[in-house]
Coordinates of C-alpha atoms and ligand atoms in Angstrom, one line a residue:
X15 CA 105.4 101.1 105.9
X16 CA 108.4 100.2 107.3
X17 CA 110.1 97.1 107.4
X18 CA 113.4 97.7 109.0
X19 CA 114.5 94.0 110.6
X20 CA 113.5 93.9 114.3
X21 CA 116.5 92.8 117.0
X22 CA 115.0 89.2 117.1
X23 CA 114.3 88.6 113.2
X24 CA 118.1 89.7 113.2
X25 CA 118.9 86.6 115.4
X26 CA 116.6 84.4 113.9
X27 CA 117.8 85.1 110.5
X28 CA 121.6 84.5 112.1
X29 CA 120.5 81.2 113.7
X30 CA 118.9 79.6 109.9
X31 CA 121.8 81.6 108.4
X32 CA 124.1 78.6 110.7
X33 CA 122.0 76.3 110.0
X34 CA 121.7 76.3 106.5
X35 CA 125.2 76.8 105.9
X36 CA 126.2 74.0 108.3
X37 CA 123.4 71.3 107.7
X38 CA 121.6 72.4 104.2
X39 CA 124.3 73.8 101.3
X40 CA 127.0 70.6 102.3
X41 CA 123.8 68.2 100.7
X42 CA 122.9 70.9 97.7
X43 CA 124.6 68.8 95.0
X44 CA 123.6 65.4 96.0
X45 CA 120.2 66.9 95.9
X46 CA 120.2 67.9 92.6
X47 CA 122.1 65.3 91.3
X48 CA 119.6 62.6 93.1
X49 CA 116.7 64.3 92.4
X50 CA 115.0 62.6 95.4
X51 CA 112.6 64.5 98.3
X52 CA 114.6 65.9 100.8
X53 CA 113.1 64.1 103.9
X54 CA 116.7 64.9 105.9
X55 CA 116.0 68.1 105.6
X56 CA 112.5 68.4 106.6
X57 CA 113.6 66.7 109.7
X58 CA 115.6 69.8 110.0
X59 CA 113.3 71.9 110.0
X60 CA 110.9 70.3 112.1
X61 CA 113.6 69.9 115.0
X62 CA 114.2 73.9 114.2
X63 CA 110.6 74.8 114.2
X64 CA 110.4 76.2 110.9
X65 CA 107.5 75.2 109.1
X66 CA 105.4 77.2 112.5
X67 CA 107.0 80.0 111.3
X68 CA 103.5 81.7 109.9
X69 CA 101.4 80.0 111.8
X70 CA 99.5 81.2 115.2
X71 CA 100.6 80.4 118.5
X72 CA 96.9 79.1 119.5
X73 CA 97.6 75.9 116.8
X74 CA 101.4 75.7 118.0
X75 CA 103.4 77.8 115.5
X76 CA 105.2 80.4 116.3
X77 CA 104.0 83.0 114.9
X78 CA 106.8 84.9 113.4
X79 CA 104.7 85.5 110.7
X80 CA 105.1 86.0 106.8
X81 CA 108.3 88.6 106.7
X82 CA 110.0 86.1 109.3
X83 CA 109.2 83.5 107.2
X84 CA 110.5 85.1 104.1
X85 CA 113.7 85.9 106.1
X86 CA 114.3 82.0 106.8
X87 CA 113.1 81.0 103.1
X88 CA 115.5 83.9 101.7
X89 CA 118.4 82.1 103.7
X90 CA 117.8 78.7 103.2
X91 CA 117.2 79.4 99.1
X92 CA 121.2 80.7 99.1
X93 CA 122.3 77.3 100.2
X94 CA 119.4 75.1 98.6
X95 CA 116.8 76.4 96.4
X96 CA 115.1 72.4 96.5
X97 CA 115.4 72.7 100.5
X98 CA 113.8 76.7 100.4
X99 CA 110.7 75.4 98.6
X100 CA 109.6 72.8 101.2
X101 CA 108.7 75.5 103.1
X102 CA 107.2 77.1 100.0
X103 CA 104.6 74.6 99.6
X104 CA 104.0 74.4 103.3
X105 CA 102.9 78.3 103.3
X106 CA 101.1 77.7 99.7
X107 CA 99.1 74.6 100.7
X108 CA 98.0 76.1 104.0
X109 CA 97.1 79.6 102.9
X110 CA 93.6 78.4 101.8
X111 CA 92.8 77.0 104.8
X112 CA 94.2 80.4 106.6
X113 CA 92.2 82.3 104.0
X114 CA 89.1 80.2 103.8
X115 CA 88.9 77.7 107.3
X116 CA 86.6 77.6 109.4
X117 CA 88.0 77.1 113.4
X118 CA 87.0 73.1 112.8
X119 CA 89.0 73.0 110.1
X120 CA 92.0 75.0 111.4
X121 CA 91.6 73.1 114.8
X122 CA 91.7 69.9 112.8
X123 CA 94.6 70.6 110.5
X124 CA 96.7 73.0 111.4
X125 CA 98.6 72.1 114.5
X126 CA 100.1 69.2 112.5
X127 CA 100.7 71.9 109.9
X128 CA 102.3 73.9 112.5
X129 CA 104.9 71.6 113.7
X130 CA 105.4 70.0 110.0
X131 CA 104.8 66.5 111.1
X132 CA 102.2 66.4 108.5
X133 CA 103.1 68.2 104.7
X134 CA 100.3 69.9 102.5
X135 CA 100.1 70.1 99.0
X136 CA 97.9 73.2 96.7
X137 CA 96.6 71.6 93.5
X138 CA 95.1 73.8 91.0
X139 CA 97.0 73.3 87.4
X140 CA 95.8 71.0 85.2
X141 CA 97.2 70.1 81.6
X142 CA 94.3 73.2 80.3
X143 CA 94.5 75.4 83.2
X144 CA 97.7 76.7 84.0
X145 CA 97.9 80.9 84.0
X146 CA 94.4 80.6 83.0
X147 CA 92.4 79.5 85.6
X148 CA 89.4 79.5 85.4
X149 CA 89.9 76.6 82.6
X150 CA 90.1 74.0 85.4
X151 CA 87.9 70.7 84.6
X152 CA 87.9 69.1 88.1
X153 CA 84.7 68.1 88.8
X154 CA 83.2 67.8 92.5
X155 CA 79.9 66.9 92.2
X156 CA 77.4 66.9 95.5
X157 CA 76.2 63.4 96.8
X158 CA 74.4 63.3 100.6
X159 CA 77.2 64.8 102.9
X160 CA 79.8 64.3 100.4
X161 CA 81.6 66.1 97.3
X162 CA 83.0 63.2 94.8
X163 CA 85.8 64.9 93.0
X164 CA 87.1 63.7 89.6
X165 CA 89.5 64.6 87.5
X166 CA 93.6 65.5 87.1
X167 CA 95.8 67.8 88.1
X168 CA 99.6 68.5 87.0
X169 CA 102.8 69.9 88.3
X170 CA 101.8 69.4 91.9
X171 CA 104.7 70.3 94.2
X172 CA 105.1 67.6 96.9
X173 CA 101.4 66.1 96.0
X174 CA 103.1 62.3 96.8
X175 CA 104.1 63.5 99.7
X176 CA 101.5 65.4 101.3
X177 CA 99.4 64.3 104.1
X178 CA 96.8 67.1 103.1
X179 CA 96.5 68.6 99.9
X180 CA 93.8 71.4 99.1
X181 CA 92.2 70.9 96.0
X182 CA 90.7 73.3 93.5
X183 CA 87.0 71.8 91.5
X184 CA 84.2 73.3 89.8
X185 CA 81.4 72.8 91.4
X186 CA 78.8 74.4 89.1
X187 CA 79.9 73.4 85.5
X188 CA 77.0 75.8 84.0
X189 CA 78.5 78.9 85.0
X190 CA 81.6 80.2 82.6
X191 CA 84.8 81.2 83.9
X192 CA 86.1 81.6 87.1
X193 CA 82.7 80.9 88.3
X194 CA 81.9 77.9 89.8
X195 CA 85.2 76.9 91.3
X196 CA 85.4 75.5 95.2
X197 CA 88.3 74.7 97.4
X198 CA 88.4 71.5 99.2
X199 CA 90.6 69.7 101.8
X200 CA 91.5 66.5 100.6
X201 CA 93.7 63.7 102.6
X202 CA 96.2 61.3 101.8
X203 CA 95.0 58.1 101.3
X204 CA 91.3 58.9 100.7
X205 CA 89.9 56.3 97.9
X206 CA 90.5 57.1 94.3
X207 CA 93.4 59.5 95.3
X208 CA 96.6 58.7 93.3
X209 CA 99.9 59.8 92.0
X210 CA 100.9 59.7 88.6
X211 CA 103.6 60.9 86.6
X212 CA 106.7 62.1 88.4
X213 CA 107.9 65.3 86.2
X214 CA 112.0 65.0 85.3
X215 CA 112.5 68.6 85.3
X216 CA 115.8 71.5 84.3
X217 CA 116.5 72.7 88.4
X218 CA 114.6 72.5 91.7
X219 CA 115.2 68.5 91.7
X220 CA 115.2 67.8 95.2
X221 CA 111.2 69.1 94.9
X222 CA 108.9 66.6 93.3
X223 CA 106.2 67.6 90.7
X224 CA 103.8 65.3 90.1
X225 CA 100.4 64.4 88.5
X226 CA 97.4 64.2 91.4
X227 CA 95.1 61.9 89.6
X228 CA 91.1 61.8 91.6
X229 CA 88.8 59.1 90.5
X230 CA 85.5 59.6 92.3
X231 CA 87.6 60.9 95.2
X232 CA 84.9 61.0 98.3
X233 CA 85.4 64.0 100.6
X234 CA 82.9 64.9 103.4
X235 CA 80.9 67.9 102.6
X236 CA 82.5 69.6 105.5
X237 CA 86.1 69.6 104.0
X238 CA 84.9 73.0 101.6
X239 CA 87.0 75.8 102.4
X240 CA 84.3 78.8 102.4
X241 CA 81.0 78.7 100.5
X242 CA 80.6 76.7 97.5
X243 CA 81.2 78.1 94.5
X244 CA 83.3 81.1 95.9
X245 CA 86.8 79.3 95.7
X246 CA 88.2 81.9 93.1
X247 CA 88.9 84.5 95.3
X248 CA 90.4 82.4 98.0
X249 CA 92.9 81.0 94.6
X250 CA 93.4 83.9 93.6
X251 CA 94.2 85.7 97.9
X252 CA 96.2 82.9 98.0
X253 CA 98.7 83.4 95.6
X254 CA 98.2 87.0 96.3
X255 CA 100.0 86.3 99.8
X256 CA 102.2 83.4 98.5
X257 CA 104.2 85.4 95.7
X258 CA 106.1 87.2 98.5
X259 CA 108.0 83.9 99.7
X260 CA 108.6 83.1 96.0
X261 CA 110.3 86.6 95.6
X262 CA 112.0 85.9 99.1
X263 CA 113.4 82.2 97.5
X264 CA 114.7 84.1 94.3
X265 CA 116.4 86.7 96.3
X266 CA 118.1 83.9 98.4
X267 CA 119.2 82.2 95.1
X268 CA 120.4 85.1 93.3
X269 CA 122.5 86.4 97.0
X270 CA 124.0 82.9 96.9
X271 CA 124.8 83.4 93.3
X272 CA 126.3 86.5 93.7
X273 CA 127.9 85.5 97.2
X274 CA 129.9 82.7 94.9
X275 CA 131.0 85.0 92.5
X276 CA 132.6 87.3 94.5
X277 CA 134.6 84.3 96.4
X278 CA 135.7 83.1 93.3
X279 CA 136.6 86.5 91.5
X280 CA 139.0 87.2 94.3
X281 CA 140.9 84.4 93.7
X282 CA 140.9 82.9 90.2
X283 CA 144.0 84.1 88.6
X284 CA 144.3 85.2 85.1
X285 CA 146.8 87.6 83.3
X286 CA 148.8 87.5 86.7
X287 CA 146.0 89.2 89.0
X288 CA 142.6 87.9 90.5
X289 CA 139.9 88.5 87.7
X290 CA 138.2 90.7 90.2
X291 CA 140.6 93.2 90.1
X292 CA 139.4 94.4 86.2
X293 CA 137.4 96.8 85.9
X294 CA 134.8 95.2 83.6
X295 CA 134.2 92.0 86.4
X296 CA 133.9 94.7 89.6
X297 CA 131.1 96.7 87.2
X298 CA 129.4 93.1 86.3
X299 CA 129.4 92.4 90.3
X300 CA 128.9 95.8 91.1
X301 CA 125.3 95.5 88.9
X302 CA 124.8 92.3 90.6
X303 CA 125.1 93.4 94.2
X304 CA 122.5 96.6 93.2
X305 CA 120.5 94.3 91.5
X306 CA 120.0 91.7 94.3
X307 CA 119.7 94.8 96.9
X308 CA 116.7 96.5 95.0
X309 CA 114.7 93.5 94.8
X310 CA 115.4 92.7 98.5
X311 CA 113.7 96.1 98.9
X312 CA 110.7 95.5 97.3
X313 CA 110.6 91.6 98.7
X314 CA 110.6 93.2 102.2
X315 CA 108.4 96.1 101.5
X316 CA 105.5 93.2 100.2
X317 CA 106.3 91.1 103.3
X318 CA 106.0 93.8 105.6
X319 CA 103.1 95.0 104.1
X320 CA 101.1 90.9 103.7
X321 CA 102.3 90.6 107.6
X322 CA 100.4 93.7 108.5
X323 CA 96.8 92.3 106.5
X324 CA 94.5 90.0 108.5
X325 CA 94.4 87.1 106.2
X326 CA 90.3 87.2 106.8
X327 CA 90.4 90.4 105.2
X328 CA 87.5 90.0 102.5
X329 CA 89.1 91.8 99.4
X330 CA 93.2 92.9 99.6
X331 CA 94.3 96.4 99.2
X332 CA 95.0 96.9 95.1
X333 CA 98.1 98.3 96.4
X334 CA 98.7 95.5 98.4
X335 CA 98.3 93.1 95.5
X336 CA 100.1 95.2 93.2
X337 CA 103.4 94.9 95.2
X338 CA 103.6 91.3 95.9
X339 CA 103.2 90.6 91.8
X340 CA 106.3 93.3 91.5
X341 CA 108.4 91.8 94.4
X342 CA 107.8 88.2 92.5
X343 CA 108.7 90.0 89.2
X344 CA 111.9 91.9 90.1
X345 CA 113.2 89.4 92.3
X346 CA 112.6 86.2 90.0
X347 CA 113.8 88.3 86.9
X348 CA 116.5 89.7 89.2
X349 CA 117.3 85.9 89.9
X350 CA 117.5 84.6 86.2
X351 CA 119.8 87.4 85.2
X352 CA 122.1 87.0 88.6
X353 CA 122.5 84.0 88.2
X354 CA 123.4 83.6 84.5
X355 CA 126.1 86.5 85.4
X356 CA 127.6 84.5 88.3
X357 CA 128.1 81.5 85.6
X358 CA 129.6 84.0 83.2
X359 CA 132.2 85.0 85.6
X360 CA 133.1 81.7 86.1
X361 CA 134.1 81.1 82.9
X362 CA 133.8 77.4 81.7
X363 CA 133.8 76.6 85.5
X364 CA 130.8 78.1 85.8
X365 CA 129.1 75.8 83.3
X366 CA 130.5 72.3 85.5
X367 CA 128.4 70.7 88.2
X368 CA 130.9 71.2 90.6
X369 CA 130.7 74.5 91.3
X370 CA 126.8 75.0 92.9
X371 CA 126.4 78.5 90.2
X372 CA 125.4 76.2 87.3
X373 CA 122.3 74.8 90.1
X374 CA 121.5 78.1 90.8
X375 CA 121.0 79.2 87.8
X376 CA 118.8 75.9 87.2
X377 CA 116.8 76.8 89.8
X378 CA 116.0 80.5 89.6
X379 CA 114.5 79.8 86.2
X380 CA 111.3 78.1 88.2
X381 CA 110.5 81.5 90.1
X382 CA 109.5 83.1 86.7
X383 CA 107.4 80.8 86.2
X384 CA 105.2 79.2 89.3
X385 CA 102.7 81.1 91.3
X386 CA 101.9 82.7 87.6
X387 CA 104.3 83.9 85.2
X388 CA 106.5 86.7 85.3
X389 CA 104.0 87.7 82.4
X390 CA 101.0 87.2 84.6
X391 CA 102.8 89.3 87.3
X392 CA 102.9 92.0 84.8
X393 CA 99.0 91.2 84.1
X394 CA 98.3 91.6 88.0
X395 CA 100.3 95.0 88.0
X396 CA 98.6 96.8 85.2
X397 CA 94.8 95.1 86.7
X398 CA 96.0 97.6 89.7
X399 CA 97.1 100.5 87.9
Ligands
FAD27 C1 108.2 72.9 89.2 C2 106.8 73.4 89.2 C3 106.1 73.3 90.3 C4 104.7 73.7 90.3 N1 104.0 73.6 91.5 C5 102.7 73.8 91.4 C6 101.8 73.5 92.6 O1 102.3 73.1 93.6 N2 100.5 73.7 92.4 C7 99.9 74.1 91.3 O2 98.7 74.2 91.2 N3 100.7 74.4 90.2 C8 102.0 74.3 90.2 N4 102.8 74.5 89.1 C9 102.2 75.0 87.9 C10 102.6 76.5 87.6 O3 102.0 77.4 88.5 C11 102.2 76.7 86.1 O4 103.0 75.9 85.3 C12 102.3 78.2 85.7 O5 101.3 78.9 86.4 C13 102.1 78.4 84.2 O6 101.1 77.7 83.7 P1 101.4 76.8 82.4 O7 102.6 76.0 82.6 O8 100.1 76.1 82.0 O9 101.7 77.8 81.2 P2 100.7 78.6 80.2 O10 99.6 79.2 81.0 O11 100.4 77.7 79.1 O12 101.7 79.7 79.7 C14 102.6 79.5 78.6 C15 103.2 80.9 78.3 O13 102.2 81.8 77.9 C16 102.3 83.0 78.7 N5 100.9 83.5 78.9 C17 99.8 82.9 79.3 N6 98.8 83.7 79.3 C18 99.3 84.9 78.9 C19 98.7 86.2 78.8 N7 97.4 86.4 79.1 N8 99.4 87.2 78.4 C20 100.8 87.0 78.1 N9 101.4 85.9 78.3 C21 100.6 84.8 78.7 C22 102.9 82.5 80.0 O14 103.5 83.6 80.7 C23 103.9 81.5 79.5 O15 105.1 82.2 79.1 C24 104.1 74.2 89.1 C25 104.9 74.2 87.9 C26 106.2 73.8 87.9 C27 107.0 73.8 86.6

């Protein structure tokens, strides 16, 4: 499988490289600090035709496709982790439809999707179904040629400000488990679709996390994605595919991290020299810089190797699935530990809010956790093995 960088992701990654330094890491701390949706950044992508990046040319993306994507994710998440993650949630929201849509539904959805002019959300946690999903109580219950959907859903990235969220329910409360669950599409502003609690949360400010509250929310019947009762496995493809741009946002945080330290070893001066000229900082940065590499590895070796599967495929290579669990792993734990280093080298500096390492390492905490655990990662390895 190889997954060496072709002559035009080179350029493409060069082109958001610019822009993310120039127009994206300048607004990192106000971000963070305001904690408010970054709508001035979306406009930058839209005007740079990034959130296309995975989608087909017949629904006006551009079809760089998922290692492309995790190229431009990877380089925004070194200047902006909150920034990275809008484009996150665009890939996580429309994978079900990718997965599970039929050409109606892609016609109808997608090339709004493609040029980001309309945002999508993916609710699936609620307050008893988190890494265990098949504890979801969302009910959508069959009525004429509609579903009525009730119930709650937490820690929804961007659910407030989503034109189009897809929605996870049980249709068939009888069955146990897993069983029993369906997709739907559901869109802003349909009756008894609200917003409710607004999480306040350690990093990743800029992104908003809230409560999707649906009180006998009315969708048509045809807004299912699939066949009824068979929403598991799209849930479960989904994150399957969507785990790679998570590993590719925590290897953009980390390399920022890292990227910071180095500057700053070189020239803060202690005991008469730059701190980077003792041997026990170059072996911290030195395990750093390997550290960041080998999970680039594996980030690019699942990317390459997601790009390559037809996203109708019915069930996904173990293999496959196996190594976009251990990019997510190495490169979120890779993250964490990168990034507590960089504020170590710092010193007390490191621990201030004006230098961004402090963020960083506020925000790579979240890419142990979404899109299942590091833990459930580990669960998803050894289900392979
Ligand atoms: C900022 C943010 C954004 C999010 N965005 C979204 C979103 O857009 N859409 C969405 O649907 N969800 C979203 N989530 C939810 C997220 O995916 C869940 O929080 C995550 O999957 C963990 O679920 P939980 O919080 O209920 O933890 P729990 O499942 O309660 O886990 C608690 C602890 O137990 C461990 N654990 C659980 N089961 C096992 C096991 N079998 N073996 C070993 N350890 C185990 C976990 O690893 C964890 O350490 C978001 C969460 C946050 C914080």
């Amino acid at each position: 499988m190889a997954y060496d960088l072709t002559d035009e992701q080179k350029m493409m990654q060069d082109t958001v490289a610019r822009i993310a330094r120039e127009q994206i890491a300048p607004g990192a701390e106000k971000r963070d600090e305001e904690a408010a949706f970054p709508w001035d950044v979306v406009e930058i992508f839209r005007e740079n035709g990034l959130f296309g990046a995975d989608f087909p040319e017949a629904y006006g993306g551009s079809k760089m496709g998922l290692f492309s994507l995790c190229l431009v994710i990877e380089e925004i998440a070194k200047a902006c982790a909150s920034s990275a993650v809008v484009l996150l949630v665009h890939e996580l929201g429309s994978m079900p439809i990718f997965l599970a849509g039929n050409e109606e539904q892609k016609n109808k959805y997608f090339p709004k999707l493609a040029t980001g002019e309309h945002l999508v959300a993916f609710a699936l946690t609620e307050p008893n179904a988190g890494s265990d999903v098949s504890g979801i109580k969302t009910k959508a219950v069959k009525d004429g040629d509609h579903y009525v959907i009730n119930g709650s859903k937490t820690f929804i990235s961007h659910g407030d400000v989503a034109d189009v969220l897809c929605v996870a329910a049980k249709t068939d409360v009888s069955v146990p488990g897993h069983k029993g669950i369906s997709m739907f599409i559901v869109e802003k502003g349909t009756p008894g679709l609200s917003i409710g609690k607004h999480e306040k949360k350690l990093g990743l400010r800029a992104s908003h996390t809230v409560e999707v509250i649906l009180e006998d929310v009315r969708v048509p019947a045809e807004n299912i994605l699939g066949d009824e009762g068979h929403g598991f496995p799209i849930i479960m493809k989904t994150l399957d595919f969507t785990r790679v741009p998570v590993a590719a946002q925590a290897l953009g945080i980390a390399q920022g991290a890292v990227d910071y330290a180095i500057q700053y070893t070189k020239e803060r001066i202690q005991f008469g020299k730059p701190i980077f000229s003792f041997q026990g900082i170059q072996w911290m940065i030195a395990d750093m810089v390997s550290q960041v590499e080998a999970a680039r590895q594996v980030t690019y070796k699942a990317a390459a190797a997601f790009e390559n599967i037809p996203k109708d495929m019915e069930k996904l290579p173990k293999e496959i699935v196996r190594f976009s669990a251990i990019a997510k792993l190495v490169a979120a734990e890779t993250a964490m530990k990168v990034t507590t280093d960089a504020v170590q080298l710092l010193g007390g500096y490191g621990y201030i809010r004006d230098y961004p390492v402090e963020r960083m390492m506020r925000d790579a905490k979240i890419t142990q956790l979404y899109e299942g655990t590091s833990q459930i990662q580990k669960i998803v390895i050894a289900a392979t093995l």
